Every structure is written in C-alpha cells, then in structure tokens.
Coordinates of C-alpha atoms and ligand atoms in Angstrom, one line a residue:
X56 CA 3.9 48.1 3.7
X57 CA 5.4 45.2 1.9
X58 CA 3.5 41.9 2.5
X59 CA 5.7 39.0 3.6
X60 CA 6.2 36.3 0.9
X61 CA 4.1 33.2 1.7
X62 CA 6.3 30.1 2.1
X63 CA 5.8 26.4 2.8
X64 CA 8.0 24.6 5.4
X65 CA 8.9 20.9 5.1
X66 CA 10.8 18.7 7.6
X67 CA 11.9 15.7 5.7
X68 CA 13.4 12.5 7.2
X69 CA 16.4 11.5 5.2
X70 CA 18.6 8.5 5.1
X71 CA 21.6 8.2 2.8
X72 CA 21.8 4.4 2.8
X73 CA 19.7 1.5 4.1
X74 CA 22.3 1.0 6.9
X75 CA 22.8 4.6 7.8
X76 CA 21.0 6.5 10.6
X77 CA 18.1 8.7 9.6
X78 CA 18.3 12.5 10.1
X79 CA 16.0 15.4 9.4
X80 CA 16.5 18.2 7.0
X81 CA 14.3 21.3 6.7
X82 CA 13.3 23.1 3.5
X83 CA 11.4 26.3 2.8
X84 CA 9.8 26.8 -0.5
X85 CA 7.9 29.7 -2.0
X86 CA 4.2 29.0 -1.9
X87 CA 2.3 28.4 -5.1
X88 CA -1.4 27.7 -5.4
X89 CA -2.4 24.0 -5.9
X90 CA 1.0 22.7 -4.8
X91 CA 1.1 19.0 -3.7
X92 CA 3.8 17.2 -1.9
X93 CA 5.3 15.7 -5.0
X94 CA 5.5 19.0 -6.8
X95 CA 7.3 20.4 -3.8
X96 CA 9.7 17.5 -3.8
X97 CA 10.4 18.1 -7.5
X98 CA 11.1 21.7 -6.7
X99 CA 13.6 20.7 -4.1
X100 CA 15.1 18.3 -6.5
X101 CA 15.6 21.1 -9.1
X102 CA 17.3 23.2 -6.4
X103 CA 18.5 21.1 -3.5
X104 CA 19.2 23.9 -0.9
X105 CA 18.0 23.4 2.7
X106 CA 16.4 26.0 5.0
X107 CA 19.9 27.0 6.2
X108 CA 20.8 27.9 2.7
X109 CA 23.2 25.0 2.4
X110 CA 23.5 22.9 -0.8
X111 CA 22.3 19.4 -0.2
X112 CA 21.6 16.2 -2.1
X113 CA 18.3 15.8 -4.0
X114 CA 15.7 13.8 -2.1
X115 CA 14.8 10.3 -3.3
X116 CA 11.2 9.0 -3.5
X117 CA 9.2 6.8 -5.7
X118 CA 6.4 7.9 -8.1
X119 CA 4.8 6.9 -11.3
X120 CA 1.2 7.7 -12.2
X121 CA 0.7 11.0 -10.2
X122 CA -3.0 10.2 -9.9
X123 CA -3.3 7.8 -7.0
X124 CA -3.4 4.7 -9.2
X125 CA 0.1 3.1 -9.0
X126 CA 0.6 3.2 -5.2
X127 CA 4.3 3.9 -5.6
X128 CA 4.5 7.3 -3.9
X129 CA 3.3 6.3 -0.4
X130 CA 5.0 8.0 2.5
X131 CA 4.1 9.1 6.0
X132 CA 2.8 12.7 5.7
X133 CA 2.3 14.5 9.0
X134 CA 2.1 11.2 10.8
X135 CA -0.3 9.5 8.4
X136 CA 0.6 7.0 5.7
X137 CA -0.8 8.2 2.3
X138 CA 0.0 9.0 -1.3
X139 CA 2.2 12.1 -1.8
X140 CA 0.8 12.8 -5.3
X141 CA -2.7 13.6 -3.9
X142 CA -1.5 15.3 -0.7
X143 CA -2.3 19.0 -1.3
X144 CA -0.2 21.5 0.6
X145 CA -3.2 23.7 1.2
X146 CA -4.8 20.9 3.2
X147 CA -1.7 20.1 5.4
X148 CA -0.7 21.7 8.6
X149 CA 2.8 23.2 8.6
X150 CA 5.6 22.4 8.9
X151 CA 4.8 19.4 6.7
X152 CA 6.6 16.4 8.0
X153 CA 7.6 13.7 5.4
X154 CA 8.9 10.3 6.6
X155 CA 9.3 7.0 4.8
X156 CA 6.9 4.2 5.7
X157 CA 8.7 2.2 8.4
X158 CA 7.1 -1.2 7.7
X159 CA 9.3 -1.5 4.7
X160 CA 13.1 -1.2 4.5
X161 CA 14.3 2.2 3.5
X162 CA 16.2 2.3 0.3
X163 CA 17.1 6.0 0.5
X164 CA 15.2 9.0 2.0
X165 CA 11.5 8.5 1.3
X166 CA 12.0 5.6 -1.0
X167 CA 11.2 2.2 0.5
X168 CA 11.4 -1.4 -0.7
X169 CA 7.9 -2.9 -0.9
X170 CA 9.1 -6.4 -1.8
X171 CA 7.6 -7.8 1.4
X172 CA 4.1 -7.1 0.0
X173 CA 4.8 -8.5 -3.5
X174 CA 6.4 -11.6 -2.0
X175 CA 3.2 -12.1 0.0
X176 CA 1.1 -11.8 -3.2
X177 CA 3.3 -14.6 -4.7
X178 CA 2.9 -16.7 -1.6
X179 CA -0.9 -16.5 -1.8
X180 CA -0.9 -17.0 -5.6
X181 CA -2.7 -13.7 -6.2
X182 CA -3.3 -14.3 -9.9
X183 CA -5.5 -16.4 -12.2
X184 CA -3.5 -19.1 -14.0
X185 CA -4.6 -19.2 -17.7
X186 CA -3.1 -20.8 -20.7
X187 CA -2.2 -17.9 -22.9
X188 CA -0.9 -19.9 -25.8
X189 CA -4.3 -20.0 -27.7
X190 CA -7.5 -18.0 -27.8
X191 CA -9.6 -19.1 -24.8
X192 CA -12.6 -17.1 -25.9
X193 CA -14.6 -15.0 -23.5
X194 CA -14.1 -16.0 -19.9
X195 CA -16.8 -17.2 -17.6
X196 CA -19.3 -14.5 -16.5
X197 CA -19.8 -13.4 -12.9
X198 CA -23.2 -12.4 -11.5
X199 CA -23.4 -8.6 -11.6
X200 CA -23.6 -8.2 -7.8
X201 CA -20.5 -10.3 -7.2
X202 CA -18.7 -8.5 -10.0
X203 CA -19.4 -5.2 -8.3
X204 CA -17.8 -6.2 -5.0
X205 CA -15.0 -8.0 -6.7
X206 CA -14.3 -4.8 -8.6
X207 CA -14.0 -2.9 -5.3
X208 CA -11.3 -5.4 -4.1
X209 CA -9.5 -5.2 -7.4
X210 CA -8.8 -1.5 -6.9
X211 CA -5.9 -2.4 -4.6
X212 CA -2.8 -0.6 -5.9
X213 CA -0.3 -2.3 -3.5
X214 CA 0.5 1.0 -2.0
X215 CA 1.4 -0.5 1.4
X216 CA -0.5 2.0 3.4
X217 CA -2.7 -0.6 5.1
X218 CA 0.5 -2.6 6.1
X219 CA 2.1 0.6 7.5
X220 CA -1.1 1.3 9.5
X221 CA -1.4 -2.2 10.9
X222 CA 0.3 -2.7 14.3
X223 CA 0.9 -6.4 13.5
X224 CA 2.9 -5.9 10.3
X225 CA 6.5 -5.2 11.3
X226 CA 10.0 -6.5 10.9
X227 CA 9.5 -8.9 13.8
X228 CA 6.4 -10.5 12.4
X229 CA 5.7 -12.7 9.4
X230 CA 2.2 -11.3 9.0
X231 CA 1.4 -10.8 5.4
X232 CA -1.0 -8.0 6.2
X233 CA -4.5 -6.9 5.0
X234 CA -3.8 -6.2 1.3
X235 CA -2.6 -9.7 0.3
X236 CA -5.4 -11.3 2.4
X237 CA -8.0 -9.3 0.6
X238 CA -6.5 -10.4 -2.7
X239 CA -7.0 -14.0 -1.7
X240 CA -10.7 -13.3 -1.4
X241 CA -10.7 -11.5 -4.8
X242 CA -9.0 -14.3 -6.7
X243 CA -11.0 -17.0 -4.9
X244 CA -14.2 -15.3 -6.0
X245 CA -13.2 -15.4 -9.7
X246 CA -14.8 -18.4 -11.6
X247 CA -11.4 -19.5 -13.0
X248 CA -9.4 -18.3 -10.0
X249 CA -11.5 -20.6 -7.8
X250 CA -9.6 -23.6 -9.2
X251 CA -6.8 -22.6 -6.8
X252 CA -9.0 -21.6 -3.9
X253 CA -7.9 -24.5 -1.6
X254 CA -4.2 -23.7 -2.1
X255 CA -4.8 -20.0 -1.4
X256 CA -6.7 -20.7 1.7
X257 CA -4.1 -23.1 2.9
X258 CA -1.4 -20.5 2.4
X259 CA -3.1 -18.1 4.8
X260 CA -3.8 -20.7 7.5
X261 CA -0.2 -21.0 8.7
X262 CA 2.4 -18.6 10.2
X263 CA 2.0 -15.1 9.0
X264 CA -1.6 -15.7 7.8
X265 CA -5.0 -14.8 9.1
X266 CA -4.3 -15.7 12.7
X267 CA -1.8 -12.8 13.0
X268 CA -4.6 -10.2 12.5
X269 CA -5.3 -8.4 15.8
X270 CA -8.5 -6.8 14.4
X271 CA -7.2 -3.2 15.1
X272 CA -9.3 -2.0 12.1
X273 CA -6.5 0.5 11.2
X274 CA -6.2 -1.0 7.7
X275 CA -9.8 -0.3 6.6
X276 CA -9.6 3.2 8.0
X277 CA -6.4 4.0 6.1
X278 CA -7.0 2.4 2.7
X279 CA -7.2 5.3 0.1
X280 CA -9.3 3.0 -2.2
X281 CA -11.9 2.3 0.5
X282 CA -11.4 -1.4 0.2
X283 CA -13.4 -3.3 2.8
X284 CA -10.4 -5.1 4.2
X285 CA -11.9 -6.2 7.5
X286 CA -14.9 -7.6 5.7
X287 CA -12.5 -9.6 3.6
X288 CA -10.6 -10.8 6.6
X289 CA -13.9 -11.9 8.4
X290 CA -15.0 -13.7 5.2
X291 CA -11.7 -15.5 5.0
X292 CA -11.9 -16.5 8.6
X293 CA -15.2 -18.3 7.8
X294 CA -13.8 -19.9 4.7
X295 CA -10.6 -21.1 6.4
X296 CA -12.6 -22.7 9.2
X297 CA -14.6 -24.5 6.5
X298 CA -11.4 -25.4 4.7
X299 CA -10.0 -26.9 8.0
X300 CA -13.0 -29.2 8.3
X301 CA -12.8 -30.1 4.7
X302 CA -9.2 -31.2 4.8
X303 CA -9.8 -33.0 8.1
X304 CA -12.8 -35.0 6.9
X305 CA -11.9 -35.2 3.3
X306 CA -13.5 -33.1 0.5
X307 CA -15.7 -35.9 -0.7
X308 CA -18.0 -35.5 2.2
X309 CA -18.4 -31.8 2.1
X310 CA -20.4 -29.6 -0.3
X311 CA -18.3 -26.6 -1.5
Ligands
SF4_85 S1 -5.6 -2.5 0.4 FE1 -5.7 -0.3 0.2 S2 -4.1 0.5 1.6 FE2 -3.8 -1.7 1.3 S3 -2.2 -1.8 -0.3 FE3 -4.3 -2.0 -1.3 S4 -4.9 0.1 -1.9 FE4 -3.2 0.3 -0.4
FES86 S1 2.4 8.4 -8.1 FE1 1.0 6.8 -8.4 S2 -0.2 6.8 -6.6 FE2 1.0 8.6 -6.4

C-alpha cells in the first residue's frame, strides 16, 4: 500500500494594498523535517501556487536575522503574535493560520509598518546623547547587579509583539505601549542616560503614556525576550509620581 505524502496546510491572510480588503488564501506544501514558517513562506514565494492549483502572487513579509534578534518577522501565527523565523511547523497545529499584526497598518500581506513604535521611541528619547566628535574614553561603570537587569531590558528587539498583545494599544488610542515604556526605564538607569531622565519621565506622564496602561499583563506574557515589562511599568509609576512632586515643589527641595 502506498503511504500518503505528508503535507502542511497554511491559511494565509493576504491584503494587496493598505486600502484593500483582506482575504484568505490556502496553500499546501510537501512536509519537510525542521520546516519553520519562514522556510514555508520562501517555498511559496519560489512557486506561488495556491491549494486550488491556481497561480497567485508571492506573499510579502518582513525578515532579516532569521534568529529571533531583529524583530522584523513578527506576525500572528495560529492566533498568537510571535516571530515567524522561530515558529517550527512541527510544533504548530494545522492548518497553520498566518495573519499580519493588526496593531500596525498593513503594508501588504503579512508585512506591517511598525513606525508607530519607532516614533514612540523618538518621543521618549530612547537613546543616550553623547558627543561622538572626540574620544570620550571609557564610559561610567554600572554596578554589576544593575548592569544585569539593564541588560535584560536591552534585549528588546522592537518586534511589536507586546503592542499587538496589549488591548490598550490600537488605532483609536495614543498609548505608546509597553516596549517604549520599558526603554525609558533602561535609558534612565544608564549613568549618562540619566541626564535626560526628567525629560523622559515627563514624556510618559501625558496622553498616551503610563496612565493608558490597563494592567492586562498580556505584554509580559507575550514578550519573546522575557523582558519584565510590567515590573518596568510599576517602577515608572513610582518614578513619575516622584517626578510630579519634584516639578510641583521644585527640584531644589527634593533629593534625587
Ligand atoms: S518588549 Fe519584548 S515583545 Fe515588546 S517589542 Fe521588545 S522584544 Fe518585542
Ligand atoms: S527574522 Fe529577525 S527575528 Fe525573525
């Protein structure tokens, strides 16, 4: 008796243009061991024929590092936002459903525009301003314990998964979301970055800032890098309360 060929079924949400309506297209591929979602998408790209045997257009998606470092390949896989480069076909229930993250505008198919998150990083000044015109020598040192937790926060790859998982980040809300908030905590903790601490805290005290967090805890559960996002938000809540008093009474009377 001939054994049936093992296949993998995909149902992919497609969208031809940002203004066009989304639709679904099904694909069936031959199974190969160790297949991941991106290798399957690449195979479809090489031979864009859908499950009905019709020739179709290749699927669009973003990718870069292929090792869960760049954050570009995030999409919703079987209902869960995650990276497609580390989503192994063997570990996924079939049919495998691929959709774009909906928190961000769709560019085409599974490719989204994550500018919203990068704009928020600009808004909170998520960088350390240094004069690069001459050799500054070694930077100030951080106590080892602090360096360790700062390193955890620095693992953020701006993948957008925590924003997608958060019920309060959407097109109707200005909320910047967990990742940019956590970066405020990271850059404020840096000895040089602390020079702009007040500015960063002020930037998250208004509309779209900390107050928009509904404490759903979805972010911390979804972050592929295990970043303690809710701990960062709680710490920032304490710091902004202090900042409020500081600006109210004047910094000269308060100890930082
Ligand atoms: S905090 Fe985690 S989930 Fe959010 S963007 Fe950074 S790496 Fe992705
Ligand atoms: S391609 Fe970089 S995280 Fe997946």
